[in-house]
PDB file of N, CA and C in Angstrom:
ATOM      1  N   LEU A1286    -193.567  34.514  92.120  1.00  0.00           N
ATOM      2  CA  LEU A1286    -194.629  33.635  92.561  1.00  0.00           C
ATOM      3  C   LEU A1286    -195.745  33.562  91.529  1.00  0.00           C
ATOM      4  N   ALA A1287    -196.113  34.686  90.987  1.00  0.00           N
ATOM      5  CA  ALA A1287    -197.209  34.703  90.015  1.00  0.00           C
ATOM      6  C   ALA A1287    -196.867  33.846  88.805  1.00  0.00           C
ATOM      7  N   ARG A1288    -195.626  33.934  88.341  1.00  0.00           N
ATOM      8  CA  ARG A1288    -195.192  33.137  87.192  1.00  0.00           C
ATOM      9  C   ARG A1288    -195.285  31.647  87.483  1.00  0.00           C
ATOM     10  N   SER A1289    -195.087  31.271  88.740  1.00  0.00           N
ATOM     11  CA  SER A1289    -195.160  29.862  89.152  1.00  0.00           C
ATOM     12  C   SER A1289    -196.574  29.429  89.487  1.00  0.00           C
ATOM     13  N   GLY A1290    -197.513  30.380  89.515  1.00  0.00           N
ATOM     14  CA  GLY A1290    -198.889  30.058  89.853  1.00  0.00           C
ATOM     15  C   GLY A1290    -199.095  29.828  91.342  1.00  0.00           C
ATOM     16  N   LEU A1291    -198.218  30.409  92.160  1.00  0.00           N
ATOM     17  CA  LEU A1291    -198.284  30.226  93.613  1.00  0.00           C
ATOM     18  C   LEU A1291    -198.624  31.544  94.289  1.00  0.00           C
ATOM     19  N   SER A1292    -199.100  31.447  95.522  1.00  0.00           N
ATOM     20  CA  SER A1292    -199.430  32.626  96.305  1.00  0.00           C
ATOM     21  C   SER A1292    -198.704  32.584  97.641  1.00  0.00           C
ATOM     22  N   GLY A1293    -198.078  33.696  97.997  1.00  0.00           N
ATOM     23  CA  GLY A1293    -197.401  33.800  99.279  1.00  0.00           C
ATOM     24  C   GLY A1293    -198.349  33.830 100.459  1.00  0.00           C
ATOM     25  N   ASP A1294    -199.654  33.910 100.183  1.00  0.00           N
ATOM     26  CA  ASP A1294    -200.651  33.922 101.250  1.00  0.00           C
ATOM     27  C   ASP A1294    -200.859  32.538 101.852  1.00  0.00           C
ATOM     28  N   VAL A1295    -200.429  31.503 101.149  1.00  0.00           N
ATOM     29  CA  VAL A1295    -200.569  30.129 101.635  1.00  0.00           C
ATOM     30  C   VAL A1295    -199.560  29.911 102.762  1.00  0.00           C
ATOM     31  N   PRO A1296    -199.993  29.410 103.922  1.00  0.00           N
ATOM     32  CA  PRO A1296    -199.038  29.151 105.004  1.00  0.00           C
ATOM     33  C   PRO A1296    -197.969  28.145 104.551  1.00  0.00           C
ATOM     34  N   HIS A1297    -196.710  28.479 104.810  1.00  0.00           N
ATOM     35  CA  HIS A1297    -195.617  27.584 104.435  1.00  0.00           C
ATOM     36  C   HIS A1297    -194.369  27.922 105.249  1.00  0.00           C
ATOM     37  N   SER A1298    -193.487  26.945 105.338  1.00  0.00           N
ATOM     38  CA  SER A1298    -192.224  27.136 106.052  1.00  0.00           C
ATOM     39  C   SER A1298    -191.024  26.721 105.202  1.00  0.00           C
ATOM     40  N   GLN A1299    -191.288  26.292 103.956  1.00  0.00           N
ATOM     41  CA  GLN A1299    -190.217  25.921 103.040  1.00  0.00           C
ATOM     42  C   GLN A1299    -190.578  26.353 101.622  1.00  0.00           C
ATOM     43  N   VAL A1300    -189.531  26.602 100.840  1.00  0.00           N
ATOM     44  CA  VAL A1300    -189.677  27.003  99.450  1.00  0.00           C
ATOM     45  C   VAL A1300    -188.795  26.089  98.602  1.00  0.00           C
ATOM     46  N   LYS A1301    -189.390  25.432  97.613  1.00  0.00           N
ATOM     47  CA  LYS A1301    -188.616  24.573  96.713  1.00  0.00           C
ATOM     48  C   LYS A1301    -188.353  25.341  95.432  1.00  0.00           C
ATOM     49  N   VAL A1302    -187.076  25.400  95.035  1.00  0.00           N
ATOM     50  CA  VAL A1302    -186.669  26.137  93.843  1.00  0.00           C
ATOM     51  C   VAL A1302    -185.869  25.240  92.912  1.00  0.00           C
ATOM     52  N   ARG A1303    -185.781  25.665  91.644  1.00  0.00           N
ATOM     53  CA  ARG A1303    -184.927  24.980  90.671  1.00  0.00           C
ATOM     54  C   ARG A1303    -184.227  26.035  89.837  1.00  0.00           C
ATOM     55  N   PHE A1304    -182.973  25.762  89.496  1.00  0.00           N
ATOM     56  CA  PHE A1304    -182.230  26.634  88.598  1.00  0.00           C
ATOM     57  C   PHE A1304    -181.122  25.826  87.935  1.00  0.00           C
ATOM     58  N   PHE A1305    -180.484  26.431  86.948  1.00  0.00           N
ATOM     59  CA  PHE A1305    -179.425  25.779  86.192  1.00  0.00           C
ATOM     60  C   PHE A1305    -178.178  26.647  86.231  1.00  0.00           C
ATOM     61  N   CYS A1306    -177.019  25.993  86.139  1.00  0.00           N
ATOM     62  CA  CYS A1306    -175.758  26.726  86.056  1.00  0.00           C
ATOM     63  C   CYS A1306    -174.728  25.865  85.336  1.00  0.00           C
ATOM     64  N   GLY A1307    -173.661  26.500  84.872  1.00  0.00           N
ATOM     65  CA  GLY A1307    -172.592  25.778  84.195  1.00  0.00           C
ATOM     66  C   GLY A1307    -171.770  24.976  85.186  1.00  0.00           C
ATOM     67  N   LYS A1308    -171.434  23.755  84.819  1.00  0.00           N
ATOM     68  CA  LYS A1308    -170.673  22.885  85.712  1.00  0.00           C
ATOM     69  C   LYS A1308    -169.262  23.428  85.957  1.00  0.00           C
ATOM     70  N   ALA A1309    -168.625  23.913  84.925  1.00  0.00           N
ATOM     71  CA  ALA A1309    -167.235  24.362  85.040  1.00  0.00           C
ATOM     72  C   ALA A1309    -167.103  25.774  85.608  1.00  0.00           C
ATOM     73  N   SER A1310    -168.187  26.526  85.616  1.00  0.00           N
ATOM     74  CA  SER A1310    -168.105  27.940  85.999  1.00  0.00           C
ATOM     75  C   SER A1310    -167.918  28.159  87.495  1.00  0.00           C
ATOM     76  N   GLY A1311    -168.289  27.189  88.316  1.00  0.00           N
ATOM     77  CA  GLY A1311    -168.210  27.370  89.757  1.00  0.00           C
ATOM     78  C   GLY A1311    -169.344  28.206  90.313  1.00  0.00           C
ATOM     79  N   ASN A1312    -170.361  28.496  89.494  1.00  0.00           N
ATOM     80  CA  ASN A1312    -171.476  29.326  89.953  1.00  0.00           C
ATOM     81  C   ASN A1312    -172.285  28.672  91.058  1.00  0.00           C
ATOM     82  N   LEU A1313    -172.280  27.349  91.137  1.00  0.00           N
ATOM     83  CA  LEU A1313    -173.024  26.695  92.211  1.00  0.00           C
ATOM     84  C   LEU A1313    -172.539  27.191  93.563  1.00  0.00           C
ATOM     85  N   ASN A1314    -171.231  27.349  93.718  1.00  0.00           N
ATOM     86  CA  ASN A1314    -170.687  27.883  94.974  1.00  0.00           C
ATOM     87  C   ASN A1314    -171.218  29.281  95.256  1.00  0.00           C
ATOM     88  N   LEU A1315    -171.338  30.086  94.222  1.00  0.00           N
ATOM     89  CA  LEU A1315    -171.877  31.436  94.370  1.00  0.00           C
ATOM     90  C   LEU A1315    -173.304  31.393  94.903  1.00  0.00           C
ATOM     91  N   PHE A1316    -174.126  30.496  94.344  1.00  0.00           N
ATOM     92  CA  PHE A1316    -175.517  30.416  94.755  1.00  0.00           C
ATOM     93  C   PHE A1316    -175.654  29.882  96.187  1.00  0.00           C
ATOM     94  N   VAL A1317    -174.833  28.914  96.547  1.00  0.00           N
ATOM     95  CA  VAL A1317    -174.860  28.392  97.919  1.00  0.00           C
ATOM     96  C   VAL A1317    -174.408  29.484  98.893  1.00  0.00           C
ATOM     97  N   ASN A1318    -173.418  30.271  98.504  1.00  0.00           N
ATOM     98  CA  ASN A1318    -172.980  31.388  99.346  1.00  0.00           C
ATOM     99  C   ASN A1318    -174.083  32.430  99.504  1.00  0.00           C
ATOM    100  N   MET A1319    -174.858  32.671  98.445  1.00  0.00           N
ATOM    101  CA  MET A1319    -175.991  33.602  98.551  1.00  0.00           C
ATOM    102  C   MET A1319    -176.974  33.122  99.611  1.00  0.00           C
ATOM    103  N   MET A1320    -177.226  31.819  99.617  1.00  0.00           N
ATOM    104  CA  MET A1320    -178.144  31.249 100.608  1.00  0.00           C
ATOM    105  C   MET A1320    -177.611  31.475 102.019  1.00  0.00           C
ATOM    106  N   ALA A1321    -176.321  31.216 102.206  1.00  0.00           N
ATOM    107  CA  ALA A1321    -175.712  31.383 103.522  1.00  0.00           C
ATOM    108  C   ALA A1321    -175.708  32.850 103.954  1.00  0.00           C
ATOM    109  N   LEU A1322    -175.355  33.746 103.051  1.00  0.00           N
ATOM    110  CA  LEU A1322    -175.305  35.172 103.386  1.00  0.00           C
ATOM    111  C   LEU A1322    -176.681  35.733 103.751  1.00  0.00           C
ATOM    112  N   ASN A1323    -177.715  35.163 103.166  1.00  0.00           N
ATOM    113  CA  ASN A1323    -179.078  35.591 103.486  1.00  0.00           C
ATOM    114  C   ASN A1323    -179.666  34.814 104.660  1.00  0.00           C
ATOM    115  N   GLN A1324    -178.850  33.970 105.267  1.00  0.00           N
ATOM    116  CA  GLN A1324    -179.237  33.174 106.435  1.00  0.00           C
ATOM    117  C   GLN A1324    -180.455  32.299 106.141  1.00  0.00           C
ATOM    118  N   ILE A1325    -180.418  31.647 104.965  1.00  0.00           N
ATOM    119  CA  ILE A1325    -181.461  30.721 104.561  1.00  0.00           C
ATOM    120  C   ILE A1325    -180.904  29.304 104.641  1.00  0.00           C
ATOM    121  N   PRO A1326    -181.363  28.494 105.595  1.00  0.00           N
ATOM    122  CA  PRO A1326    -180.898  27.113 105.682  1.00  0.00           C
ATOM    123  C   PRO A1326    -181.421  26.291 104.502  1.00  0.00           C
ATOM    124  N   VAL A1327    -180.572  25.399 104.003  1.00  0.00           N
ATOM    125  CA  VAL A1327    -180.954  24.488 102.931  1.00  0.00           C
ATOM    126  C   VAL A1327    -181.321  23.156 103.574  1.00  0.00           C
ATOM    127  N   ASP A1328    -182.562  22.747 103.410  1.00  0.00           N
ATOM    128  CA  ASP A1328    -183.024  21.488 103.978  1.00  0.00           C
ATOM    129  C   ASP A1328    -182.630  20.311 103.087  1.00  0.00           C
ATOM    130  N   ARG A1329    -182.663  20.528 101.773  1.00  0.00           N
ATOM    131  CA  ARG A1329    -182.348  19.463 100.823  1.00  0.00           C
ATOM    132  C   ARG A1329    -181.870  20.106  99.527  1.00  0.00           C
ATOM    133  N   MET A1330    -180.861  19.466  98.904  1.00  0.00           N
ATOM    134  CA  MET A1330    -180.386  19.951  97.608  1.00  0.00           C
ATOM    135  C   MET A1330    -180.067  18.753  96.734  1.00  0.00           C
ATOM    136  N   GLU A1331    -180.590  18.773  95.516  1.00  0.00           N
ATOM    137  CA  GLU A1331    -180.301  17.730  94.533  1.00  0.00           C
ATOM    138  C   GLU A1331    -179.610  18.377  93.344  1.00  0.00           C
ATOM    139  N   LEU A1332    -178.585  17.691  92.851  1.00  0.00           N
ATOM    140  CA  LEU A1332    -177.783  18.221  91.760  1.00  0.00           C
ATOM    141  C   LEU A1332    -177.624  17.150  90.708  1.00  0.00           C
ATOM    142  N   GLU A1333    -177.849  17.527  89.462  1.00  0.00           N
ATOM    143  CA  GLU A1333    -177.644  16.604  88.353  1.00  0.00           C
ATOM    144  C   GLU A1333    -176.865  17.335  87.271  1.00  0.00           C
ATOM    145  N   SER A1334    -175.793  16.719  86.803  1.00  0.00           N
ATOM    146  CA  SER A1334    -174.980  17.314  85.746  1.00  0.00           C
ATOM    147  C   SER A1334    -175.186  16.557  84.447  1.00  0.00           C
ATOM    148  N   GLN A1335    -175.309  17.323  83.362  1.00  0.00           N
ATOM    149  CA  GLN A1335    -175.442  16.719  82.050  1.00  0.00           C
ATOM    150  C   GLN A1335    -174.944  17.720  81.015  1.00  0.00           C
ATOM    151  N   ASP A1336    -174.044  17.264  80.163  1.00  0.00           N
ATOM    152  CA  ASP A1336    -173.515  18.093  79.075  1.00  0.00           C
ATOM    153  C   ASP A1336    -172.965  19.426  79.567  1.00  0.00           C
ATOM    154  N   GLY A1337    -172.235  19.407  80.684  1.00  0.00           N
ATOM    155  CA  GLY A1337    -171.609  20.616  81.208  1.00  0.00           C
ATOM    156  C   GLY A1337    -172.553  21.582  81.898  1.00  0.00           C
ATOM    157  N   ARG A1338    -173.754  21.145  82.137  1.00  0.00           N
ATOM    158  CA  ARG A1338    -174.771  21.997  82.774  1.00  0.00           C
ATOM    159  C   ARG A1338    -175.282  21.296  84.021  1.00  0.00           C
ATOM    160  N   GLN A1339    -175.510  22.060  85.082  1.00  0.00           N
ATOM    161  CA  GLN A1339    -176.015  21.499  86.331  1.00  0.00           C
ATOM    162  C   GLN A1339    -177.450  21.963  86.565  1.00  0.00           C
ATOM    163  N   ARG A1340    -178.314  20.995  86.910  1.00  0.00           N
ATOM    164  CA  ARG A1340    -179.682  21.300  87.325  1.00  0.00           C
ATOM    165  C   ARG A1340    -179.707  21.163  88.832  1.00  0.00           C
ATOM    166  N   VAL A1341    -180.130  22.204  89.517  1.00  0.00           N
ATOM    167  CA  VAL A1341    -180.153  22.224  90.977  1.00  0.00           C
ATOM    168  C   VAL A1341    -181.595  22.402  91.439  1.00  0.00           C
ATOM    169  N   GLU A1342    -182.033  21.514  92.335  1.00  0.00           N
ATOM    170  CA  GLU A1342    -183.303  21.690  93.030  1.00  0.00           C
ATOM    171  C   GLU A1342    -182.978  21.759  94.515  1.00  0.00           C
ATOM    172  N   ALA A1343    -183.516  22.764  95.177  1.00  0.00           N
ATOM    173  CA  ALA A1343    -183.222  22.957  96.594  1.00  0.00           C
ATOM    174  C   ALA A1343    -184.505  23.274  97.354  1.00  0.00           C
ATOM    175  N   VAL A1344    -184.591  22.723  98.561  1.00  0.00           N
ATOM    176  CA  VAL A1344    -185.678  23.049  99.478  1.00  0.00           C
ATOM    177  C   VAL A1344    -185.067  23.954 100.547  1.00  0.00           C
ATOM    178  N   LEU A1345    -185.560  25.176 100.599  1.00  0.00           N
ATOM    179  CA  LEU A1345    -185.030  26.195 101.495  1.00  0.00           C
ATOM    180  C   LEU A1345    -185.984  26.396 102.661  1.00  0.00           C
ATOM    181  N   ASP A1346    -185.439  26.486 103.869  1.00  0.00           N
ATOM    182  CA  ASP A1346    -186.263  26.754 105.046  1.00  0.00           C
ATOM    183  C   ASP A1346    -186.556  28.244 105.118  1.00  0.00           C
ATOM    184  N   GLY A1347    -187.828  28.581 105.200  1.00  0.00           N
ATOM    185  CA  GLY A1347    -188.228  29.977 105.306  1.00  0.00           C
ATOM    186  C   GLY A1347    -189.533  30.217 104.578  1.00  0.00           C
ATOM    187  N   ASN A1348    -189.933  31.469 104.568  1.00  0.00           N
ATOM    188  CA  ASN A1348    -191.213  31.892 104.012  1.00  0.00           C
ATOM    189  C   ASN A1348    -190.947  33.012 103.004  1.00  0.00           C
ATOM    190  N   VAL A1349    -191.654  32.996 101.878  1.00  0.00           N
ATOM    191  CA  VAL A1349    -191.428  34.014 100.844  1.00  0.00           C
ATOM    192  C   VAL A1349    -191.767  35.420 101.297  1.00  0.00           C
ATOM    193  N   ASN A1350    -192.461  35.559 102.402  1.00  0.00           N
ATOM    194  CA  ASN A1350    -192.801  36.881 102.917  1.00  0.00           C
ATOM    195  C   ASN A1350    -191.733  37.455 103.842  1.00  0.00           C
ATOM    196  N   GLU A1351    -190.699  36.678 104.163  1.00  0.00           N
ATOM    197  CA  GLU A1351    -189.588  37.161 104.991  1.00  0.00           C
ATOM    198  C   GLU A1351    -188.598  37.906 104.099  1.00  0.00           C
ATOM    199  N   SER A1352    -188.057  39.001 104.602  1.00  0.00           N
ATOM    200  CA  SER A1352    -187.193  39.853 103.783  1.00  0.00           C
ATOM    201  C   SER A1352    -185.947  39.122 103.287  1.00  0.00           C
ATOM    202  N   ASN A1353    -185.344  38.278 104.111  1.00  0.00           N
ATOM    203  CA  ASN A1353    -184.131  37.599 103.662  1.00  0.00           C
ATOM    204  C   ASN A1353    -184.439  36.576 102.564  1.00  0.00           C
ATOM    205  N   MET A1354    -185.598  35.922 102.633  1.00  0.00           N
ATOM    206  CA  MET A1354    -185.983  34.969 101.586  1.00  0.00           C
ATOM    207  C   MET A1354    -186.301  35.724 100.297  1.00  0.00           C
ATOM    208  N   ARG A1355    -187.006  36.825 100.396  1.00  0.00           N
ATOM    209  CA  ARG A1355    -187.341  37.615  99.198  1.00  0.00           C
ATOM    210  C   ARG A1355    -186.067  38.107  98.515  1.00  0.00           C
ATOM    211  N   ARG A1356    -185.108  38.552  99.332  1.00  0.00           N
ATOM    212  CA  ARG A1356    -183.836  39.028  98.791  1.00  0.00           C
ATOM    213  C   ARG A1356    -183.116  37.901  98.055  1.00  0.00           C
ATOM    214  N   LEU A1357    -183.065  36.710  98.666  1.00  0.00           N
ATOM    215  CA  LEU A1357    -182.407  35.568  98.030  1.00  0.00           C
ATOM    216  C   LEU A1357    -183.106  35.190  96.728  1.00  0.00           C
ATOM    217  N   LEU A1358    -184.423  35.095  96.756  1.00  0.00           N
ATOM    218  CA  LEU A1358    -185.161  34.707  95.550  1.00  0.00           C
ATOM    219  C   LEU A1358    -184.948  35.714  94.421  1.00  0.00           C
ATOM    220  N   CYS A1359    -184.899  36.991  94.747  1.00  0.00           N
ATOM    221  CA  CYS A1359    -184.621  38.014  93.732  1.00  0.00           C
ATOM    222  C   CYS A1359    -183.214  37.847  93.162  1.00  0.00           C
ATOM    223  N   GLN A1360    -182.240  37.578  94.034  1.00  0.00           N
ATOM    224  CA  GLN A1360    -180.868  37.374  93.574  1.00  0.00           C
ATOM    225  C   GLN A1360    -180.775  36.153  92.661  1.00  0.00           C
ATOM    226  N   LEU A1361    -181.393  35.062  93.061  1.00  0.00           N
ATOM    227  CA  LEU A1361    -181.361  33.855  92.247  1.00  0.00           C
ATOM    228  C   LEU A1361    -182.050  34.083  90.908  1.00  0.00           C
ATOM    229  N   GLU A1362    -183.163  34.787  90.920  1.00  0.00           N
ATOM    230  CA  GLU A1362    -183.892  35.055  89.682  1.00  0.00           C
ATOM    231  C   GLU A1362    -183.033  35.861  88.708  1.00  0.00           C
ATOM    232  N   LYS A1363    -182.256  36.793  89.218  1.00  0.00           N
ATOM    233  CA  LYS A1363    -181.407  37.627  88.369  1.00  0.00           C
ATOM    234  C   LYS A1363    -180.158  36.889  87.897  1.00  0.00           C
ATOM    235  N   GLU A1364    -179.590  36.042  88.744  1.00  0.00           N
ATOM    236  CA  GLU A1364    -178.276  35.459  88.476  1.00  0.00           C
ATOM    237  C   GLU A1364    -178.312  34.045  87.900  1.00  0.00           C
ATOM    238  N   ALA A1365    -179.338  33.271  88.228  1.00  0.00           N
ATOM    239  CA  ALA A1365    -179.356  31.854  87.845  1.00  0.00           C
ATOM    240  C   ALA A1365    -180.214  31.638  86.601  1.00  0.00           C
ATOM    241  N   GLU A1366    -179.721  30.810  85.730  1.00  0.00           N
ATOM    242  CA  GLU A1366    -180.445  30.476  84.509  1.00  0.00           C
ATOM    243  C   GLU A1366    -181.675  29.619  84.831  1.00  0.00           C
ATOM    244  N   GLY A1367    -182.792  29.948  84.237  1.00  0.00           N
ATOM    245  CA  GLY A1367    -183.999  29.131  84.362  1.00  0.00           C
ATOM    246  C   GLY A1367    -184.560  29.017  85.767  1.00  0.00           C
ATOM    247  N   PHE A1368    -184.372  30.046  86.581  1.00  0.00           N
ATOM    248  CA  PHE A1368    -184.846  29.998  87.963  1.00  0.00           C
ATOM    249  C   PHE A1368    -186.363  29.880  88.028  1.00  0.00           C
ATOM    250  N   GLU A1369    -186.842  28.984  88.901  1.00  0.00           N
ATOM    251  CA  GLU A1369    -188.287  28.819  89.137  1.00  0.00           C
ATOM    252  C   GLU A1369    -188.534  28.490  90.608  1.00  0.00           C
ATOM    253  N   ILE A1370    -189.623  29.009  91.134  1.00  0.00           N
ATOM    254  CA  ILE A1370    -190.136  28.572  92.421  1.00  0.00           C
ATOM    255  C   ILE A1370    -191.103  27.435  92.102  1.00  0.00           C
ATOM    256  N   LEU A1371    -190.810  26.254  92.605  1.00  0.00           N
ATOM    257  CA  LEU A1371    -191.596  25.077  92.267  1.00  0.00           C
ATOM    258  C   LEU A1371    -192.748  24.815  93.229  1.00  0.00           C
ATOM    259  N   GLU A1372    -192.502  25.112  94.509  1.00  0.00           N
ATOM    260  CA  GLU A1372    -193.490  24.687  95.513  1.00  0.00           C
ATOM    261  C   GLU A1372    -193.283  25.461  96.812  1.00  0.00           C
ATOM    262  N   LEU A1373    -194.385  25.712  97.498  1.00  0.00           N
ATOM    263  CA  LEU A1373    -194.357  26.228  98.868  1.00  0.00           C
ATOM    264  C   LEU A1373    -194.841  25.096  99.740  1.00  0.00           C
ATOM    265  N   ARG A1374    -194.035  24.718 100.734  1.00  0.00           N
ATOM    266  CA  ARG A1374    -194.369  23.562 101.584  1.00  0.00           C
ATOM    267  C   ARG A1374    -194.687  24.002 102.998  1.00  0.00           C
ATOM    268  N   GLY A1375    -195.657  23.308 103.586  1.00  0.00           N
ATOM    269  CA  GLY A1375    -196.117  23.563 104.940  1.00  0.00           C
ATOM    270  C   GLY A1375    -195.083  23.343 105.953  1.00  0.00           C
TER     271      GLY A1375
END
């Protein structure tokens, strides 16, 4: 959150994230499975492929102060290329 200039103290019910993965690697399935295993519903997901690389933006239902969301965000930060928290939404 600090790297994104955001604060978890702001009331919110959704988290918008962005990350990149290889198109051929199948890693997108891994990341979607992480969301499901952590019981984080995906409200919206946008995917763009270019030069064998996928840019994923997703709006996740939940709050960064919930343990399952924190666990997912940590996993994505470790596993996904260029992971960023873009926005906390009301």
